XYZ file of C-alpha atoms in Angstrom:
452
model
C -7.429 30.958 47.453
C -3.747 30.011 47.745
C -2.786 27.068 50.674
C -1.199 29.573 53.253
C -4.593 32.439 52.137
C -6.272 29.403 53.677
C -4.696 28.861 56.215
C -5.097 32.776 57.668
C -8.563 32.740 57.193
C -9.098 29.675 58.277
C -6.750 30.990 62.289
C -8.357 34.039 62.027
C -12.696 32.510 62.421
C -10.335 30.132 65.031
C -9.483 33.429 67.103
C -12.762 34.884 67.067
C -15.625 32.679 67.530
C -18.727 33.711 70.087
C -18.025 34.826 73.888
C -20.229 31.698 74.156
C -18.046 29.295 72.606
C -15.405 30.205 74.084
C -12.042 28.009 75.491
C -10.489 28.817 78.797
C -6.542 29.855 78.216
C -4.837 26.572 78.442
C -6.620 25.320 75.228
C -6.472 28.112 73.431
C -2.681 28.571 73.902
C -3.368 24.217 72.045
C -4.601 25.347 69.513
C -2.757 28.251 68.138
C 0.174 26.196 68.704
C -1.180 23.642 66.270
C -1.801 25.654 64.256
C 1.769 26.883 63.816
C 2.425 23.706 63.447
C 0.333 22.853 60.029
C 1.327 26.651 59.198
C 5.364 25.581 59.012
C 4.160 22.333 57.460
C 2.028 23.281 54.385
C 4.738 26.084 53.594
C 7.927 23.275 54.175
C 5.887 21.965 51.724
C 5.132 24.610 48.977
C 8.541 25.740 49.125
C 9.078 22.240 48.657
C 6.673 21.371 45.434
C 8.625 25.438 43.899
C 12.152 24.208 43.879
C 10.695 21.496 41.807
C 9.083 23.677 39.011
C 12.061 25.876 39.277
C 14.921 23.083 38.820
C 11.867 21.813 35.386
C 12.087 25.155 34.105
C 15.866 24.698 34.082
C 16.529 22.260 32.952
C 13.590 23.396 29.401
C 15.939 26.425 28.949
C 18.977 24.568 28.666
C 17.109 21.986 26.228
C 16.516 24.560 23.962
C 19.272 26.483 23.356
C 21.077 23.123 22.840
C 18.513 22.359 19.915
C 19.179 25.902 18.481
C 22.549 25.868 18.865
C 22.368 22.334 16.305
C 19.739 23.728 14.363
C 20.542 27.014 11.288
C 18.925 30.114 12.527
C 16.463 31.598 9.450
C 18.428 32.960 5.878
C 21.855 30.881 7.437
C 23.554 28.293 4.965
C 22.927 24.870 6.254
C 26.276 22.774 6.591
C 27.771 20.283 4.629
C 25.813 16.898 5.345
C 29.012 15.229 6.873
C 29.088 17.995 9.461
C 26.070 18.319 10.787
C 24.484 15.791 13.074
C 21.352 13.448 11.480
C 19.942 10.970 13.169
C 19.900 7.401 12.192
C 17.340 4.972 10.632
C 19.617 2.221 10.295
C 17.296 0.464 13.013
C 13.857 0.236 11.134
C 13.306 -1.090 8.506
C 10.083 -2.805 8.579
C 10.593 -6.626 7.533
C 7.882 -8.924 6.526
C 7.475 -12.461 5.716
C 4.956 -14.509 3.292
C 5.234 -17.737 3.284
C 3.096 -20.486 0.819
C 2.967 -22.951 -0.024
C -0.223 -25.551 -2.387
C -0.557 -29.210 -3.280
C -1.028 -29.361 -6.668
C -3.370 -32.117 -9.059
C -3.669 -32.216 -12.586
C -5.213 -34.811 -14.987
C -2.548 -34.039 -18.055
C 0.449 -34.467 -18.110
C 0.752 -31.136 -20.364
C 0.129 -28.253 -20.603
C 1.005 -25.899 -23.826
C -0.603 -22.934 -24.748
C -1.569 -23.094 -28.347
C -0.379 -19.922 -30.464
C 2.009 -18.769 -27.746
C 5.982 -18.622 -26.654
C 5.633 -18.113 -22.826
C 8.175 -17.460 -20.175
C 8.447 -19.510 -17.389
C 6.507 -18.038 -14.907
C 3.210 -18.653 -17.503
C 4.424 -23.010 -15.790
C 1.708 -24.963 -14.424
C 3.708 -25.786 -11.603
C 5.083 -28.719 -10.769
C 2.449 -31.663 -9.442
C 1.902 -32.310 -5.173
C 3.286 -30.994 -2.235
C 5.329 -28.079 -2.188
C 6.901 -25.179 -1.654
C 5.444 -21.610 -3.353
C 7.543 -18.023 -3.411
C 8.990 -16.869 0.151
C 8.953 -13.405 -0.206
C 11.343 -11.015 2.141
C 9.814 -7.448 2.268
C 12.199 -4.698 3.389
C 10.655 -1.277 3.794
C 11.045 2.227 5.618
C 11.173 6.376 5.466
C 14.393 6.975 4.022
C 14.132 10.643 5.497
C 11.078 13.308 5.001
C 11.225 13.395 1.890
C 11.965 9.863 0.814
C 10.616 5.931 1.059
C 12.468 3.076 0.296
C 11.593 -0.974 -0.272
C 12.853 -4.607 -1.760
C 11.709 -7.568 -2.392
C 13.199 -10.817 -2.160
C 11.571 -13.820 -3.620
C 12.977 -17.574 -3.326
C 11.704 -20.352 -5.326
C 11.856 -23.910 -6.719
C 12.357 -24.078 -10.726
C 13.730 -27.516 -11.945
C 14.382 -28.745 -9.228
C 17.430 -25.751 -7.668
C 16.014 -22.658 -5.604
C 16.029 -19.142 -7.497
C 16.559 -15.673 -6.451
C 15.013 -12.680 -7.545
C 14.805 -9.260 -6.459
C 11.546 -8.424 -7.274
C 11.734 -5.130 -6.849
C 13.313 -2.511 -4.805
C 13.032 0.721 -5.575
C 12.955 4.552 -3.308
C 9.895 6.798 -4.536
C 9.251 10.427 -3.534
C 6.750 10.715 -0.348
C 6.557 15.260 -0.520
C 6.428 16.316 -3.596
C 3.530 18.897 -4.209
C 0.310 19.194 -6.840
C -0.601 15.735 -6.203
C 3.196 13.766 -8.875
C 5.586 10.846 -7.376
C 8.108 9.634 -8.018
C 9.814 5.873 -8.127
C 13.253 4.386 -9.077
C 14.144 1.119 -8.942
C 12.942 -1.755 -10.078
C 9.492 -2.435 -9.307
C 6.452 -3.384 -11.586
C 5.017 -1.318 -12.817
C 0.794 0.272 -13.644
C -0.116 -1.888 -15.599
C -2.791 -3.150 -16.004
C -4.813 -4.154 -13.216
C -3.161 -6.762 -11.187
C 0.790 -6.582 -12.421
C 1.414 -4.055 -9.943
C 0.264 -6.692 -6.819
C 2.504 -9.145 -5.657
C 0.338 -12.826 -6.480
C -0.150 -13.216 -2.382
C -2.191 -10.603 -2.196
C -4.723 -12.216 -5.110
C -7.958 -13.648 -5.674
C -6.763 -16.656 -7.309
C -3.917 -19.354 -5.792
C -2.364 -18.928 -10.617
C -2.582 -15.649 -12.426
C -5.868 -15.270 -15.175
C -4.146 -16.829 -18.842
C -3.985 -13.036 -20.989
C -1.055 -12.195 -17.715
C 0.578 -15.327 -17.815
C 0.906 -15.355 -21.887
C 1.919 -10.906 -23.032
C 3.918 -10.123 -19.215
C 4.923 -13.056 -17.665
C 2.774 -13.122 -14.837
C 4.494 -9.459 -13.833
C 6.564 -7.124 -15.759
C 9.152 -5.773 -13.475
C 11.825 -3.458 -14.351
C 14.517 -1.434 -13.552
C 13.572 1.951 -14.640
C 11.687 5.163 -13.078
C 7.803 5.840 -13.492
C 6.235 9.075 -12.591
C 2.604 9.533 -11.437
C 0.376 12.344 -10.669
C -3.142 12.535 -8.674
C -4.817 15.154 -10.649
C -7.051 17.619 -8.404
C -10.636 16.457 -9.411
C -14.015 15.942 -8.116
C -13.210 12.204 -8.728
C -10.304 10.278 -8.732
C -8.773 10.193 -11.885
C -5.229 9.491 -11.905
C -2.161 9.748 -15.249
C 1.396 8.480 -15.630
C 3.721 7.175 -17.445
C 7.730 5.424 -17.184
C 11.233 4.267 -19.098
C 13.113 1.161 -18.329
C 15.361 -1.060 -18.969
C 13.539 -3.795 -21.245
C 14.894 -6.159 -19.844
C 11.554 -8.543 -18.542
C 9.249 -10.347 -20.779
C 8.095 -9.469 -22.848
C 11.556 -7.846 -23.655
C 14.566 -8.872 -23.196
C 18.019 -8.605 -25.022
C 18.223 -4.896 -23.514
C 22.508 -3.986 -23.477
C 21.080 -1.104 -21.287
C 22.585 1.348 -24.116
C 19.274 3.285 -24.411
C 15.881 3.311 -23.164
C 13.828 -0.637 -24.286
C 10.271 -0.035 -22.888
C 8.303 2.193 -21.242
C 4.648 2.540 -20.207
C 1.106 4.785 -20.173
C -1.583 5.153 -18.096
C -4.595 6.496 -17.270
C -7.563 5.986 -14.447
C -10.897 7.206 -12.856
C -12.300 5.821 -9.596
C -14.380 6.605 -7.394
C -18.446 6.094 -5.105
C -21.739 5.806 -6.328
C -23.199 5.746 -2.980
C -22.166 4.598 -0.014
C -22.023 1.145 -0.096
C -20.307 0.571 -4.286
C -16.955 2.069 -5.033
C -15.010 1.485 -8.603
C -12.260 2.466 -11.547
C -11.914 2.321 -14.537
C -8.117 1.836 -16.961
C -5.830 2.092 -20.217
C -2.414 2.164 -20.212
C 0.256 0.637 -22.974
C 3.737 -1.170 -22.779
C 6.046 -0.201 -25.547
C 8.706 -2.481 -25.740
C 11.671 -1.766 -29.048
C 14.049 -4.063 -29.896
C 12.975 -6.650 -28.320
C 14.983 -10.160 -27.962
C 12.572 -12.194 -26.260
C 13.395 -15.995 -25.356
C 9.930 -18.665 -24.505
C 9.408 -22.012 -23.884
C 12.109 -22.616 -22.154
C 13.985 -20.429 -24.620
C 13.614 -22.503 -27.767
C 11.010 -19.838 -29.785
C 13.173 -16.760 -30.695
C 11.302 -12.908 -30.559
C 13.509 -9.687 -32.354
C 11.305 -6.526 -32.860
C 8.960 -4.244 -31.869
C 5.543 -5.136 -29.322
C 3.328 -3.248 -28.542
C 0.912 -3.999 -25.470
C -2.756 -2.217 -24.649
C -4.785 -2.776 -22.032
C -8.265 -1.885 -20.525
C -9.133 -2.947 -17.295
C -12.371 -2.323 -14.838
C -12.865 -3.138 -11.092
C -16.046 -2.978 -9.353
C -16.543 -3.307 -4.981
C -20.607 -3.614 -3.171
C -20.743 -3.645 0.355
C -24.473 -4.800 0.618
C -24.371 -4.249 4.129
C -22.468 -0.657 3.358
C -19.115 -3.285 5.850
C -17.064 -4.704 3.240
C -15.224 -6.196 6.583
C -18.692 -8.175 7.373
C -20.023 -8.808 3.890
C -18.533 -8.142 0.174
C -19.105 -8.299 -3.775
C -15.256 -7.669 -5.852
C -15.482 -7.691 -10.173
C -13.161 -7.553 -11.829
C -11.372 -7.527 -15.929
C -9.151 -6.712 -17.941
C -8.763 -6.795 -21.638
C -4.823 -7.220 -23.723
C -4.168 -6.197 -27.027
C -0.396 -7.371 -28.357
C 0.348 -6.856 -31.415
C 4.456 -7.132 -33.184
C 6.468 -6.828 -35.913
C 9.860 -8.486 -36.347
C 10.501 -12.327 -36.339
C 10.557 -15.769 -34.870
C 12.249 -17.575 -34.803
C 11.164 -21.002 -33.413
C 14.561 -23.764 -33.271
C 12.441 -27.264 -31.611
C 9.853 -26.924 -34.893
C 12.872 -25.922 -37.417
C 11.828 -22.953 -38.695
C 14.011 -21.220 -38.341
C 13.427 -16.959 -39.160
C 10.239 -15.266 -39.642
C 8.969 -12.593 -40.043
C 6.300 -12.109 -38.229
C 3.966 -8.454 -38.694
C 0.506 -9.461 -36.592
C -1.457 -9.423 -33.217
C -3.075 -11.979 -30.097
C -6.081 -10.684 -27.934
C -7.534 -12.215 -24.681
C -9.233 -11.676 -21.411
C -10.201 -12.338 -18.658
C -13.467 -11.638 -15.928
C -13.631 -13.239 -12.152
C -15.953 -12.050 -9.153
C -15.613 -12.836 -5.915
C -18.089 -13.039 -3.355
C -17.469 -12.621 1.023
C -20.307 -13.120 2.474
C -19.352 -14.195 5.363
C -16.280 -12.127 7.562
C -13.974 -14.987 6.641
C -15.741 -16.810 4.079
C -15.196 -16.325 0.084
C -16.398 -18.597 -2.391
C -15.170 -17.260 -5.917
C -15.059 -17.774 -10.011
C -13.015 -16.646 -12.938
C -13.324 -17.651 -17.378
C -10.783 -16.414 -19.490
C -9.684 -16.326 -23.615
C -6.661 -16.308 -25.284
C -6.772 -15.074 -29.228
C -3.489 -16.213 -30.989
C -4.557 -14.470 -34.125
C -3.927 -16.024 -37.572
C 0.284 -16.802 -38.668
C 2.327 -16.743 -42.679
C 3.508 -19.849 -43.289
C 6.669 -20.490 -42.551
C 4.797 -21.005 -39.003
C 2.556 -23.548 -39.631
C 3.184 -25.951 -36.702
C 4.790 -24.482 -35.517
C 4.417 -22.865 -31.215
C 3.468 -19.878 -32.874
C 0.384 -21.928 -34.510
C -2.552 -22.417 -32.710
C -4.069 -25.266 -34.412
C -8.011 -23.675 -34.044
C -8.398 -23.914 -31.056
C -7.923 -20.755 -28.444
C -6.941 -21.363 -24.943
C -9.405 -21.001 -21.986
C -9.703 -21.617 -18.293
C -12.018 -21.897 -16.034
C -12.087 -21.832 -11.959
C -13.104 -21.747 -9.169
C -12.726 -21.153 -5.764
C -13.599 -21.178 -1.869
C -10.556 -20.023 0.684
C -11.227 -19.010 4.145
C -8.994 -15.953 6.384
C -8.331 -16.060 9.680
C -6.530 -13.088 10.275
C -4.843 -10.182 7.469
C -1.988 -12.143 8.011
C -3.459 -16.126 7.235
C -5.480 -18.213 4.178
C -6.319 -20.573 3.166
C -7.455 -21.738 -0.140
C -8.535 -24.778 -2.140
C -9.654 -23.851 -6.297
C -10.629 -25.919 -9.656
C -9.400 -25.149 -12.661
C -9.869 -26.347 -16.104
C -7.593 -25.802 -18.563
C -7.892 -26.175 -21.941
C -4.877 -24.885 -23.916
C -4.253 -26.846 -26.580
C -6.959 -29.925 -28.564
C -7.931 -32.755 -26.374
C -6.122 -31.238 -23.516
C -7.840 -30.872 -21.189
C -6.481 -30.561 -17.978
C -8.284 -30.447 -14.324
C -6.447 -29.678 -11.802
C -6.484 -29.131 -7.966
C -5.212 -27.079 -5.949
C -4.430 -26.551 -1.804
C -2.914 -23.159 -1.155
C -1.760 -21.615 2.086
C -0.465 -17.580 2.513
C 1.066 -16.987 5.666
C 2.350 -13.533 7.064
C 5.247 -12.915 9.061
C 5.643 -9.522 10.567
C 5.241 -5.511 9.493
C 2.783 -6.432 5.507
C 1.138 -2.845 4.575
C -2.362 -2.709 3.337
C -2.907 -4.205 -0.698
C -4.398 -1.374 -3.095
C -7.569 -1.030 -3.765
């Protein structure tokens, strides 16, 4: 019922009261005057509201006409980018910084892999107090089809600060049929740990196989395509082609594809408390000219790496934030055909056709929301070497390198973690290295969630 109708009804009721309750003429005139004044006031207020509504409607109409004037009608050709308005995205990147630091104490002065020629990231680092790798992360949606990301890493090596572009890539975000393409420099989907940055690891250092075979991470310039398949359980396949410059590659001239990868993985849930994932992947490097052991060992030839990985996560209470048990492992097998030259040992160029392998297994238990404990064991097998490489870095001297690790960490929030870790490494015969590592990891600014 409108206010005007309500006033009219009220007036009629007041003017038609029973004679027993009627007032004298003076009172009646006063009441009529009060009703007229109230009616005039309400009518004035209603007129003001109606005027505001008309003004808002006019503004909406003008806005709709402006939008229609810049959007192409159905069937019309969209003008060139230089001729149409594009929303500015220059101030929308997500920016984050990862700060890491360590205190390390070693019982041995040296730590060398028996039977393996490794890159600089496989080394154990410097003793005492020091900062670890610092990461600068930038990411944002380019538009409705693409997203870009870059990670700049700063770290010290032999007393000098090095700046490295770890990742700088664009990826699609709207391809149909579960497809995604990525181009630029990035950590390849290879095994489980390779695609993760080190600050997301459960331990302060990488397992021995990742250090020996991938120099920590394999990241190269290339293109990768993947597809999530339309199955009842999680299944994904993918692969990429790369320049072939990063370890275990090297010496790429850019004239051809130097390496390629392929992978497949499946996963799912068991009940409400358990999830799992299994994967197989390979990295093939053609015509590598790889330098290792600080440039003193040179490999020239083809290298094929095969990895099987598995991961399971169990939440005893059904809530991962309260308690969680994570089991994880990877097995590596490398087959190489070419030649080695150990300049330190003076072997000269020696033909090589052999294989090496390694594995690790780990478990981490979150027993309280902020506290975790973990254990890990990893081992390497160098395999046989030709007579010309006996006494070189490729000769394991009858010893298979291994390492046992235990850790406890405290996570105050998703942005901060402090970890205490103990390692016992026996990378060569009569080299029993007991290591203590105290680490902090702090995140400032925007940082995306880590992958499963």
